[in-house]
Amino acid sequence: MALRRASAFPGPHPSGRFLTPLQSASANASSLVIELQPQFKQEASEADVVVETGAVLAPSAEPATSAPAPSESSQQPGAAAQPSVAVPFETDKKKLWLAAIKPPMYSVGFMPVLVAAAAAFYVHGCLPWGRVGGLVTAAILVIAWLNLSNDGFDSLTGVDAAGAKPESVVNLLGGGAAGRAAVLLVAKTSLLAGVLLLGRCIGAAPGGDPRPSALLAFSIVCGYVYQGPPFRLSYKGLGEPLCFAAFGPSATTAFFLALQPDGAAAAAAAAAAAAAASSAAAAAAAAAAAAGAGAGGFAAGVAALTAGVPPAVGACALLVGATTTVILFCSHFHQIAGDVAAGKRSPLVRLGTDRARHVLRAAAVATHAGAFVAAAVGALPWPAAVATLLASPAARAMVAFADENHTVPVKVAPLKRFAVKWHVLFGLCLCAGLAAARALATGGV
């Protein structure tokens, strides 16, 4: 915007009235201030990061050129105009790093441990607390590997380009091969530390049962093939089944087996269960060979892995797997455009947000109903099933948020947080219900 030099000499006003020197100078000074103000605003906007409806833009070294306002036809239905808010770049950088670290997402690692610990307390009446703490720490380390390696692998495909996912750790480190290599190195280090700690905790369990190691190894393999090359099964829409299997039946059952209490009686019971599992595995192998390794052989193998596992543990494992999978499902709602561009056939790409929100509602209802079905058939104690009702408000809030915002990617992005809250509350309610059931069964209350 050009500056006009104000004249200090008298002259006619545009209205035709003759101004004195003092009036003329005052009028010109006012016009100068009015013309300078937009320039100050432009300079301020270049020094700050403008965040519009959650999208983060880094400050540009070049003056931003004005872009035409989008037409009404280009806006998504239901989208409301959002005000621009100037946020200092350093403050916003901290928020991006917090989003990259994903503290709430570590609940998917430690919640199976806590539910398995509650199930072990319900069955045995005591807990090896040191082992519980070790398994929680190990699970967090493995989830850190999963999150970091996913960022590294996604940077190879371009699905997490800086504009699509500014909170990617690779993007925060500047992107490129060097940033990706650093992230993957930290991820591998975290995995190694987690696996070593898992091995130590499992080795401390009585009975020498090999099943916890096998089940957790399966969970880690699921985590790799989910995003890692050359598999990238999440790009084929298989992320949710992998998530369910890894965190539910596999990890939760493994943690229960690894939390057998100490003591001679417990060691004898654990050894007997391990022997039964080995015998069942041998029988399964023979049956599979006789049947040509068909579906019957697979079922026999599953039976061998779950030999001696109480029905309550199986029910809890299925419920934990369901709530964990809902988190992954919700994380796709705002990423459809990026997934399509990268060739990723996620469930949201296949369904669209309108059908997906109905699937989300059905999943929430089925999970809560599943707890009562498990109680009705005697697999889950009734106090645990009833306790899960305390998490139903979180489920309703999650579904309502999806219904209201599913058409606008920027608005629906926080849906994953609602899913995490429901997942945590549901798991804690299960834990409390199992503890209450134990107390009621032993006359402790």
Short mmCIF file of C-alpha atoms in Angstrom, two decimals:
data_model
loop_
_atom_site.label_atom_id
_atom_site.label_comp_id
_atom_site.label_asym_id
_atom_site.label_seq_id
_atom_site.Cartn_x
_atom_site.Cartn_y
_atom_site.Cartn_z
CA MET A 1 0.00 0.00 0.00
CA ALA A 2 1.51 3.34 -1.08
CA LEU A 3 2.17 6.14 1.37
CA ARG A 4 0.97 9.64 0.58
CA ARG A 5 2.95 12.54 1.88
CA ALA A 6 0.73 14.89 3.83
CA SER A 7 1.00 18.53 2.96
CA ALA A 8 1.29 21.00 5.82
CA PHE A 9 0.10 23.93 3.73
CA PRO A 10 -3.42 25.17 3.60
CA GLY A 11 -5.59 24.14 0.72
CA PRO A 12 -9.13 23.36 -0.23
CA HIS A 13 -10.79 20.35 1.35
CA PRO A 14 -12.58 17.87 -0.99
CA SER A 15 -15.79 19.24 0.43
CA GLY A 16 -14.91 22.68 -0.94
CA ARG A 17 -14.26 24.18 2.48
CA PHE A 18 -10.94 26.02 2.94
CA LEU A 19 -8.84 24.58 5.77
CA THR A 20 -6.43 26.41 8.00
CA PRO A 21 -2.83 25.08 8.18
CA LEU A 22 -3.52 23.37 11.52
CA GLN A 23 -6.73 21.71 10.26
CA SER A 24 -5.04 20.58 7.05
CA ALA A 25 -2.16 18.98 8.91
CA SER A 26 -4.55 17.25 11.30
CA ALA A 27 -6.67 15.85 8.46
CA ASN A 28 -3.64 14.61 6.55
CA ALA A 29 -2.19 13.02 9.67
CA SER A 30 -5.45 11.15 10.20
CA SER A 31 -5.41 9.85 6.64
CA LEU A 32 -1.80 8.81 7.09
CA VAL A 33 -2.65 6.78 10.19
CA ILE A 34 -5.58 5.14 8.41
CA GLU A 35 -3.37 4.14 5.50
CA LEU A 36 -0.53 2.87 7.65
CA GLN A 37 -2.67 0.60 9.85
CA PRO A 38 -3.20 -2.15 7.23
CA GLN A 39 0.55 -2.22 6.63
CA PHE A 40 1.19 -2.84 10.33
CA LYS A 41 -1.33 -5.70 10.26
CA GLN A 42 0.40 -7.27 7.28
CA GLU A 43 3.78 -7.15 8.99
CA ALA A 44 2.32 -8.69 12.13
CA SER A 45 0.74 -11.50 10.17
CA GLU A 46 4.10 -12.35 8.61
CA ALA A 47 5.75 -12.59 12.04
CA ASP A 48 3.15 -14.94 13.45
CA VAL A 49 1.78 -18.33 12.57
CA VAL A 50 -1.83 -18.16 11.50
CA VAL A 51 -3.86 -21.10 12.71
CA GLU A 52 -7.21 -21.49 11.01
CA THR A 53 -9.55 -24.16 12.36
CA GLY A 54 -6.65 -26.23 13.62
CA ALA A 55 -4.45 -26.07 10.52
CA VAL A 56 -0.91 -24.94 11.34
CA LEU A 57 1.04 -22.85 8.88
CA ALA A 58 4.74 -22.14 9.35
CA PRO A 59 5.84 -18.51 8.92
CA SER A 60 7.00 -17.77 5.41
CA ALA A 61 10.12 -15.84 4.52
CA GLU A 62 8.31 -14.41 1.50
CA PRO A 63 5.41 -11.98 1.87
CA ALA A 64 2.20 -13.92 1.47
CA THR A 65 0.19 -13.20 -1.62
CA SER A 66 -3.49 -12.70 -1.24
CA ALA A 67 -5.65 -15.58 -2.41
CA PRO A 68 -9.23 -15.31 -3.58
CA ALA A 69 -11.84 -16.26 -1.05
CA PRO A 70 -13.36 -19.69 -1.67
CA SER A 71 -16.78 -19.73 -3.19
CA GLU A 72 -19.73 -21.17 -1.35
CA SER A 73 -19.79 -24.13 -3.69
CA SER A 74 -16.21 -25.07 -2.77
CA GLN A 75 -16.94 -25.28 0.94
CA GLN A 76 -18.05 -28.54 2.47
CA PRO A 77 -21.67 -28.81 3.63
CA GLY A 78 -22.13 -27.76 7.20
CA ALA A 79 -18.82 -25.91 7.33
CA ALA A 80 -18.93 -22.69 9.30
CA ALA A 81 -16.56 -19.78 8.85
CA GLN A 82 -13.82 -19.96 11.44
CA PRO A 83 -11.93 -16.89 12.65
CA SER A 84 -8.20 -16.69 12.12
CA VAL A 85 -6.19 -16.61 15.32
CA ALA A 86 -2.59 -15.49 15.37
CA VAL A 87 -0.45 -17.77 17.53
CA PRO A 88 3.27 -17.24 18.17
CA PHE A 89 5.32 -19.76 16.25
CA GLU A 90 7.28 -21.05 19.26
CA THR A 91 4.11 -21.69 21.25
CA ASP A 92 2.59 -23.51 18.32
CA LYS A 93 5.76 -25.56 17.86
CA LYS A 94 5.36 -26.87 21.40
CA LYS A 95 1.78 -27.87 20.62
CA LEU A 96 2.94 -29.70 17.51
CA TRP A 97 5.54 -31.64 19.49
CA LEU A 98 2.91 -32.51 22.09
CA ALA A 99 0.65 -33.76 19.30
CA ALA A 100 3.56 -35.72 17.81
CA ILE A 101 4.36 -37.44 21.12
CA LYS A 102 0.67 -38.41 21.49
CA PRO A 103 0.56 -38.91 25.30
CA PRO A 104 -3.08 -40.14 25.34
CA MET A 105 -2.32 -42.77 22.70
CA TYR A 106 -0.08 -44.67 25.11
CA SER A 107 -3.26 -45.83 26.80
CA VAL A 108 -3.56 -48.43 24.04
CA GLY A 109 -0.37 -49.95 25.44
CA PHE A 110 -0.95 -49.88 29.17
CA MET A 111 -4.72 -50.49 29.24
CA PRO A 112 -4.38 -54.18 28.21
CA VAL A 113 -1.86 -54.57 31.05
CA LEU A 114 -4.20 -52.98 33.61
CA VAL A 115 -7.21 -55.03 32.51
CA ALA A 116 -5.12 -58.21 32.52
CA ALA A 117 -3.88 -57.32 36.00
CA ALA A 118 -7.45 -56.82 37.20
CA ALA A 119 -8.40 -60.18 35.69
CA ALA A 120 -5.43 -61.83 37.40
CA PHE A 121 -6.52 -60.31 40.71
CA TYR A 122 -10.07 -61.54 40.13
CA VAL A 123 -8.81 -65.08 39.48
CA HIS A 124 -5.94 -65.34 41.98
CA GLY A 125 -6.69 -62.70 44.61
CA CYS A 126 -3.21 -61.16 44.50
CA LEU A 127 -0.86 -59.42 42.08
CA PRO A 128 2.90 -59.21 41.46
CA TRP A 129 2.94 -55.40 41.44
CA GLY A 130 6.57 -55.16 40.35
CA ARG A 131 5.81 -57.18 37.25
CA VAL A 132 2.73 -55.05 36.55
CA GLY A 133 4.86 -51.90 36.58
CA GLY A 134 7.48 -53.50 34.36
CA LEU A 135 4.90 -54.62 31.81
CA VAL A 136 3.30 -51.15 31.73
CA THR A 137 6.70 -49.57 31.05
CA ALA A 138 7.53 -52.15 28.39
CA ALA A 139 4.17 -51.65 26.68
CA ILE A 140 4.73 -47.88 26.54
CA LEU A 141 8.14 -48.41 24.94
CA VAL A 142 6.64 -50.70 22.31
CA ILE A 143 3.89 -48.16 21.54
CA ALA A 144 6.57 -45.47 21.18
CA TRP A 145 8.23 -47.69 18.56
CA LEU A 146 4.90 -48.15 16.82
CA ASN A 147 4.13 -44.42 16.67
CA LEU A 148 7.62 -43.36 15.59
CA SER A 149 8.05 -46.10 13.01
CA ASN A 150 4.65 -45.27 11.53
CA ASP A 151 5.76 -41.65 11.09
CA GLY A 152 8.94 -42.86 9.43
CA PHE A 153 7.19 -45.30 7.11
CA ASP A 154 4.47 -42.78 6.22
CA SER A 155 7.10 -40.25 5.19
CA LEU A 156 8.21 -42.71 2.52
CA THR A 157 4.76 -42.84 0.94
CA GLY A 158 3.98 -39.13 1.27
CA VAL A 159 0.73 -39.69 3.15
CA ASP A 160 2.09 -37.54 6.01
CA ALA A 161 3.41 -34.69 3.88
CA ALA A 162 4.06 -31.49 5.85
CA GLY A 163 0.79 -29.93 4.77
CA ALA A 164 -1.23 -33.05 5.60
CA LYS A 165 0.34 -33.85 8.97
CA PRO A 166 2.52 -31.08 10.41
CA GLU A 167 2.68 -32.94 13.74
CA SER A 168 4.62 -35.83 12.19
CA VAL A 169 7.92 -36.24 14.03
CA VAL A 170 9.72 -36.55 10.70
CA ASN A 171 8.22 -33.25 9.52
CA LEU A 172 9.08 -31.53 12.80
CA LEU A 173 12.70 -32.58 12.32
CA GLY A 174 12.76 -30.99 8.89
CA GLY A 175 11.69 -33.98 6.82
CA GLY A 176 13.88 -35.74 4.31
CA ALA A 177 16.02 -38.85 4.59
CA ALA A 178 18.03 -37.59 7.58
CA GLY A 179 14.95 -36.88 9.69
CA ARG A 180 13.38 -40.18 8.73
CA ALA A 181 16.55 -42.11 9.60
CA ALA A 182 16.77 -40.42 13.00
CA VAL A 183 13.14 -41.20 13.81
CA LEU A 184 13.48 -44.85 12.78
CA LEU A 185 16.67 -45.21 14.84
CA VAL A 186 14.92 -43.93 17.96
CA ALA A 187 11.97 -46.21 17.18
CA LYS A 188 14.19 -49.30 16.94
CA THR A 189 15.95 -48.38 20.17
CA SER A 190 12.61 -48.05 21.93
CA LEU A 191 11.47 -51.42 20.58
CA LEU A 192 14.67 -53.11 21.71
CA ALA A 193 14.32 -51.68 25.22
CA GLY A 194 10.67 -52.71 25.35
CA VAL A 195 11.35 -56.26 24.19
CA LEU A 196 14.18 -56.71 26.69
CA LEU A 197 11.96 -55.50 29.52
CA LEU A 198 9.12 -57.75 28.36
CA GLY A 199 11.48 -60.70 28.36
CA ARG A 200 12.63 -59.92 31.88
CA CYS A 201 9.08 -59.63 33.20
CA ILE A 202 7.92 -62.80 31.47
CA GLY A 203 10.98 -64.67 32.70
CA ALA A 204 10.13 -63.68 36.27
CA ALA A 205 6.72 -65.36 36.03
CA PRO A 206 6.49 -68.83 37.61
CA GLY A 207 6.00 -71.95 35.53
CA GLY A 208 8.09 -71.05 32.48
CA ASP A 209 5.02 -70.71 30.25
CA PRO A 210 6.16 -69.91 26.67
CA ARG A 211 2.80 -68.56 25.56
CA PRO A 212 3.22 -64.94 26.74
CA SER A 213 6.34 -64.58 24.62
CA ALA A 214 4.65 -66.11 21.58
CA LEU A 215 1.53 -63.97 21.89
CA LEU A 216 3.43 -60.72 22.40
CA ALA A 217 5.72 -61.54 19.49
CA PHE A 218 2.60 -61.95 17.37
CA SER A 219 1.34 -58.54 18.54
CA ILE A 220 4.61 -56.87 17.59
CA VAL A 221 4.56 -58.53 14.17
CA CYS A 222 1.02 -57.18 13.68
CA GLY A 223 2.33 -53.73 14.53
CA TYR A 224 5.04 -53.97 11.89
CA VAL A 225 3.01 -55.38 9.02
CA TYR A 226 0.37 -52.72 9.74
CA GLN A 227 2.57 -50.00 8.23
CA GLY A 228 6.03 -51.40 7.56
CA PRO A 229 7.35 -52.24 4.09
CA PRO A 230 6.84 -54.31 2.09
CA PHE A 231 3.53 -55.28 3.72
CA ARG A 232 1.75 -51.97 4.52
CA LEU A 233 -1.47 -53.85 5.26
CA SER A 234 -3.14 -50.71 6.57
CA TYR A 235 -3.07 -49.39 2.99
CA LYS A 236 -5.26 -52.36 2.06
CA GLY A 237 -7.81 -51.62 4.77
CA LEU A 238 -6.59 -54.31 7.16
CA GLY A 239 -5.42 -52.01 9.94
CA GLU A 240 -8.49 -52.48 12.13
CA PRO A 241 -8.42 -56.31 12.15
CA LEU A 242 -4.71 -56.23 12.95
CA CYS A 243 -5.31 -53.75 15.76
CA PHE A 244 -8.09 -55.86 17.26
CA ALA A 245 -6.02 -59.05 17.21
CA ALA A 246 -2.83 -57.44 18.52
CA PHE A 247 -4.21 -55.47 21.46
CA GLY A 248 -7.18 -57.66 22.36
CA PRO A 249 -6.96 -61.46 22.26
CA SER A 250 -3.17 -61.53 21.86
CA ALA A 251 -1.71 -58.87 24.18
CA THR A 252 -4.34 -58.94 26.93
CA THR A 253 -4.17 -62.73 27.20
CA ALA A 254 -0.36 -62.64 27.17
CA PHE A 255 -0.24 -60.11 29.99
CA PHE A 256 -2.62 -62.21 32.08
CA LEU A 257 -0.40 -65.26 31.64
CA ALA A 258 2.67 -63.20 32.52
CA LEU A 259 1.02 -61.98 35.74
CA GLN A 260 0.68 -65.34 37.43
CA PRO A 261 1.33 -64.69 41.14
CA ASP A 262 4.48 -65.82 42.88
CA GLY A 263 4.54 -68.75 45.29
CA ALA A 264 4.87 -72.51 45.20
CA ALA A 265 1.18 -73.17 44.62
CA ALA A 266 0.99 -70.59 41.85
CA ALA A 267 4.14 -71.94 40.24
CA ALA A 268 2.71 -75.46 40.26
CA ALA A 269 -0.56 -74.23 38.75
CA ALA A 270 1.26 -72.24 36.09
CA ALA A 271 3.47 -75.20 35.24
CA ALA A 272 0.41 -77.42 34.92
CA ALA A 273 -1.24 -74.87 32.63
CA ALA A 274 1.90 -74.66 30.51
CA ALA A 275 2.07 -78.45 30.29
CA ALA A 276 -1.58 -78.58 29.28
CA ALA A 277 -0.91 -75.96 26.64
CA SER A 278 2.04 -77.95 25.29
CA SER A 279 -0.04 -81.11 25.13
CA ALA A 280 -2.84 -79.23 23.41
CA ALA A 281 -0.36 -77.78 20.94
CA ALA A 282 0.99 -81.23 20.13
CA ALA A 283 -2.53 -82.55 19.65
CA ALA A 284 -3.35 -79.55 17.48
CA ALA A 285 -0.31 -80.18 15.31
CA ALA A 286 -1.30 -83.82 14.85
CA ALA A 287 -4.89 -82.86 14.05
CA ALA A 288 -3.74 -80.22 11.60
CA ALA A 289 -1.49 -82.69 9.84
CA ALA A 290 -4.30 -85.20 9.61
CA ALA A 291 -6.77 -82.59 8.36
CA GLY A 292 -4.37 -81.01 5.93
CA ALA A 293 -3.74 -77.98 8.15
CA GLY A 294 -7.22 -76.60 7.52
CA ALA A 295 -9.54 -74.52 9.65
CA GLY A 296 -9.73 -77.28 12.23
CA GLY A 297 -5.98 -77.06 12.74
CA PHE A 298 -6.20 -73.30 13.26
CA ALA A 299 -8.95 -73.70 15.84
CA ALA A 300 -6.92 -76.35 17.63
CA GLY A 301 -3.94 -74.01 17.71
CA VAL A 302 -6.03 -71.25 19.24
CA ALA A 303 -7.30 -73.71 21.83
CA ALA A 304 -3.72 -74.61 22.70
CA LEU A 305 -2.79 -70.96 23.21
CA THR A 306 -5.78 -70.34 25.45
CA ALA A 307 -5.59 -73.56 27.48
CA GLY A 308 -6.11 -72.76 31.16
CA VAL A 309 -7.17 -69.16 30.45
CA PRO A 310 -10.40 -68.33 32.34
CA PRO A 311 -13.40 -67.19 30.29
CA ALA A 312 -13.35 -63.80 32.04
CA VAL A 313 -9.92 -63.12 30.55
CA GLY A 314 -11.14 -63.97 27.07
CA ALA A 315 -14.15 -61.69 27.45
CA CYS A 316 -12.00 -58.82 28.70
CA ALA A 317 -9.54 -59.34 25.85
CA LEU A 318 -12.30 -59.07 23.25
CA LEU A 319 -13.70 -55.90 24.86
CA VAL A 320 -10.28 -54.24 25.07
CA GLY A 321 -9.62 -55.14 21.45
CA ALA A 322 -12.92 -53.53 20.44
CA THR A 323 -12.33 -50.20 22.19
CA THR A 324 -8.75 -50.02 20.91
CA THR A 325 -9.88 -50.64 17.34
CA VAL A 326 -12.44 -47.85 17.60
CA ILE A 327 -9.58 -45.40 18.29
CA LEU A 328 -7.89 -46.38 15.03
CA PHE A 329 -11.19 -46.21 13.16
CA CYS A 330 -11.87 -42.68 14.45
CA SER A 331 -8.40 -41.48 13.46
CA HIS A 332 -9.30 -41.86 9.76
CA PHE A 333 -12.31 -39.52 9.67
CA HIS A 334 -10.33 -36.37 8.82
CA GLN A 335 -7.68 -38.07 6.66
CA ILE A 336 -9.74 -39.28 3.72
CA ALA A 337 -8.29 -36.85 1.17
CA GLY A 338 -4.70 -37.68 2.14
CA ASP A 339 -5.40 -41.41 2.22
CA VAL A 340 -6.96 -41.32 -1.24
CA ALA A 341 -4.01 -39.34 -2.62
CA ALA A 342 -1.56 -41.90 -1.19
CA GLY A 343 -3.59 -44.89 -2.39
CA LYS A 344 -4.56 -45.95 1.13
CA ARG A 345 -7.85 -47.87 1.20
CA SER A 346 -8.77 -47.25 4.82
CA PRO A 347 -12.27 -48.14 6.04
CA LEU A 348 -13.24 -44.46 5.86
CA VAL A 349 -12.15 -44.28 2.23
CA ARG A 350 -14.35 -47.27 1.46
CA LEU A 351 -17.34 -46.23 3.57
CA GLY A 352 -17.36 -42.46 3.54
CA THR A 353 -17.98 -40.49 6.71
CA ASP A 354 -21.77 -40.79 6.64
CA ARG A 355 -21.83 -44.58 6.72
CA ALA A 356 -18.78 -44.67 8.97
CA ARG A 357 -20.50 -42.69 11.71
CA HIS A 358 -23.27 -45.31 11.76
CA VAL A 359 -20.64 -48.04 11.97
CA LEU A 360 -19.09 -46.17 14.90
CA ARG A 361 -22.44 -46.06 16.71
CA ALA A 362 -22.97 -49.78 16.10
CA ALA A 363 -19.48 -50.58 17.41
CA ALA A 364 -20.05 -48.62 20.62
CA VAL A 365 -23.44 -50.25 21.22
CA ALA A 366 -22.09 -53.72 20.42
CA THR A 367 -19.16 -53.29 22.82
CA HIS A 368 -21.37 -52.32 25.75
CA ALA A 369 -23.90 -55.01 24.86
CA GLY A 370 -21.09 -57.52 24.55
CA ALA A 371 -20.16 -57.02 28.18
CA PHE A 372 -23.69 -57.97 29.25
CA VAL A 373 -23.83 -60.92 26.86
CA ALA A 374 -20.56 -62.18 28.35
CA ALA A 375 -22.03 -61.83 31.83
CA ALA A 376 -25.23 -63.59 30.80
CA VAL A 377 -23.32 -66.64 29.55
CA GLY A 378 -21.13 -66.70 32.66
CA ALA A 379 -17.91 -65.54 31.03
CA LEU A 380 -17.73 -62.19 32.81
CA PRO A 381 -18.79 -61.38 36.38
CA TRP A 382 -21.88 -59.21 36.57
CA PRO A 383 -20.21 -56.40 38.55
CA ALA A 384 -17.74 -55.92 35.70
CA ALA A 385 -20.50 -55.77 33.09
CA VAL A 386 -22.56 -53.32 35.13
CA ALA A 387 -19.52 -51.14 35.79
CA THR A 388 -18.99 -50.60 32.06
CA LEU A 389 -22.23 -48.61 32.00
CA LEU A 390 -20.29 -45.80 33.67
CA ALA A 391 -18.38 -45.38 30.41
CA SER A 392 -21.52 -45.08 28.29
CA PRO A 393 -21.69 -41.25 28.52
CA ALA A 394 -18.24 -41.11 26.92
CA ALA A 395 -19.48 -43.40 24.15
CA ARG A 396 -22.52 -41.19 23.55
CA ALA A 397 -20.33 -38.08 23.42
CA MET A 398 -18.05 -39.75 20.87
CA VAL A 399 -20.93 -40.75 18.60
CA ALA A 400 -22.64 -37.36 18.91
CA PHE A 401 -19.42 -35.57 17.99
CA ALA A 402 -19.04 -37.73 14.89
CA ASP A 403 -22.66 -37.12 13.88
CA GLU A 404 -22.28 -33.37 14.21
CA ASN A 405 -18.89 -32.86 12.56
CA HIS A 406 -18.24 -35.75 10.18
CA THR A 407 -18.68 -33.63 7.02
CA VAL A 408 -15.88 -31.18 7.91
CA PRO A 409 -12.42 -32.79 8.18
CA VAL A 410 -10.94 -30.01 10.32
CA LYS A 411 -13.82 -30.16 12.79
CA VAL A 412 -13.95 -33.95 13.08
CA ALA A 413 -10.19 -34.31 13.66
CA PRO A 414 -10.52 -34.40 17.50
CA LEU A 415 -12.82 -37.44 17.27
CA LYS A 416 -9.88 -39.68 18.15
CA ARG A 417 -9.63 -37.94 21.53
CA PHE A 418 -13.23 -38.87 22.30
CA ALA A 419 -12.43 -42.47 21.37
CA VAL A 420 -9.36 -42.52 23.63
CA LYS A 421 -11.41 -41.18 26.54
CA TRP A 422 -14.04 -43.87 26.04
CA HIS A 423 -11.34 -46.55 25.74
CA VAL A 424 -9.68 -45.51 29.00
CA LEU A 425 -12.94 -45.16 30.93
CA PHE A 426 -14.24 -48.50 29.67
CA GLY A 427 -11.02 -50.25 30.65
CA LEU A 428 -10.94 -48.65 34.10
CA CYS A 429 -14.57 -49.62 34.64
CA LEU A 430 -13.71 -53.21 33.76
CA CYS A 431 -10.86 -53.12 36.28
CA ALA A 432 -13.08 -51.73 39.02
CA GLY A 433 -15.82 -54.25 38.25
CA LEU A 434 -13.41 -57.19 38.37
CA ALA A 435 -12.00 -56.01 41.69
CA ALA A 436 -15.53 -55.61 43.06
CA ALA A 437 -16.45 -59.10 41.85
CA ARG A 438 -13.44 -60.56 43.66
CA ALA A 439 -14.37 -58.72 46.84
CA LEU A 440 -17.97 -59.92 46.64
CA ALA A 441 -16.92 -63.52 45.95
CA THR A 442 -14.59 -63.66 48.96
CA GLY A 443 -16.80 -61.69 51.32
CA GLY A 444 -14.42 -58.76 51.34
CA VAL A 445 -17.26 -56.24 51.29
#
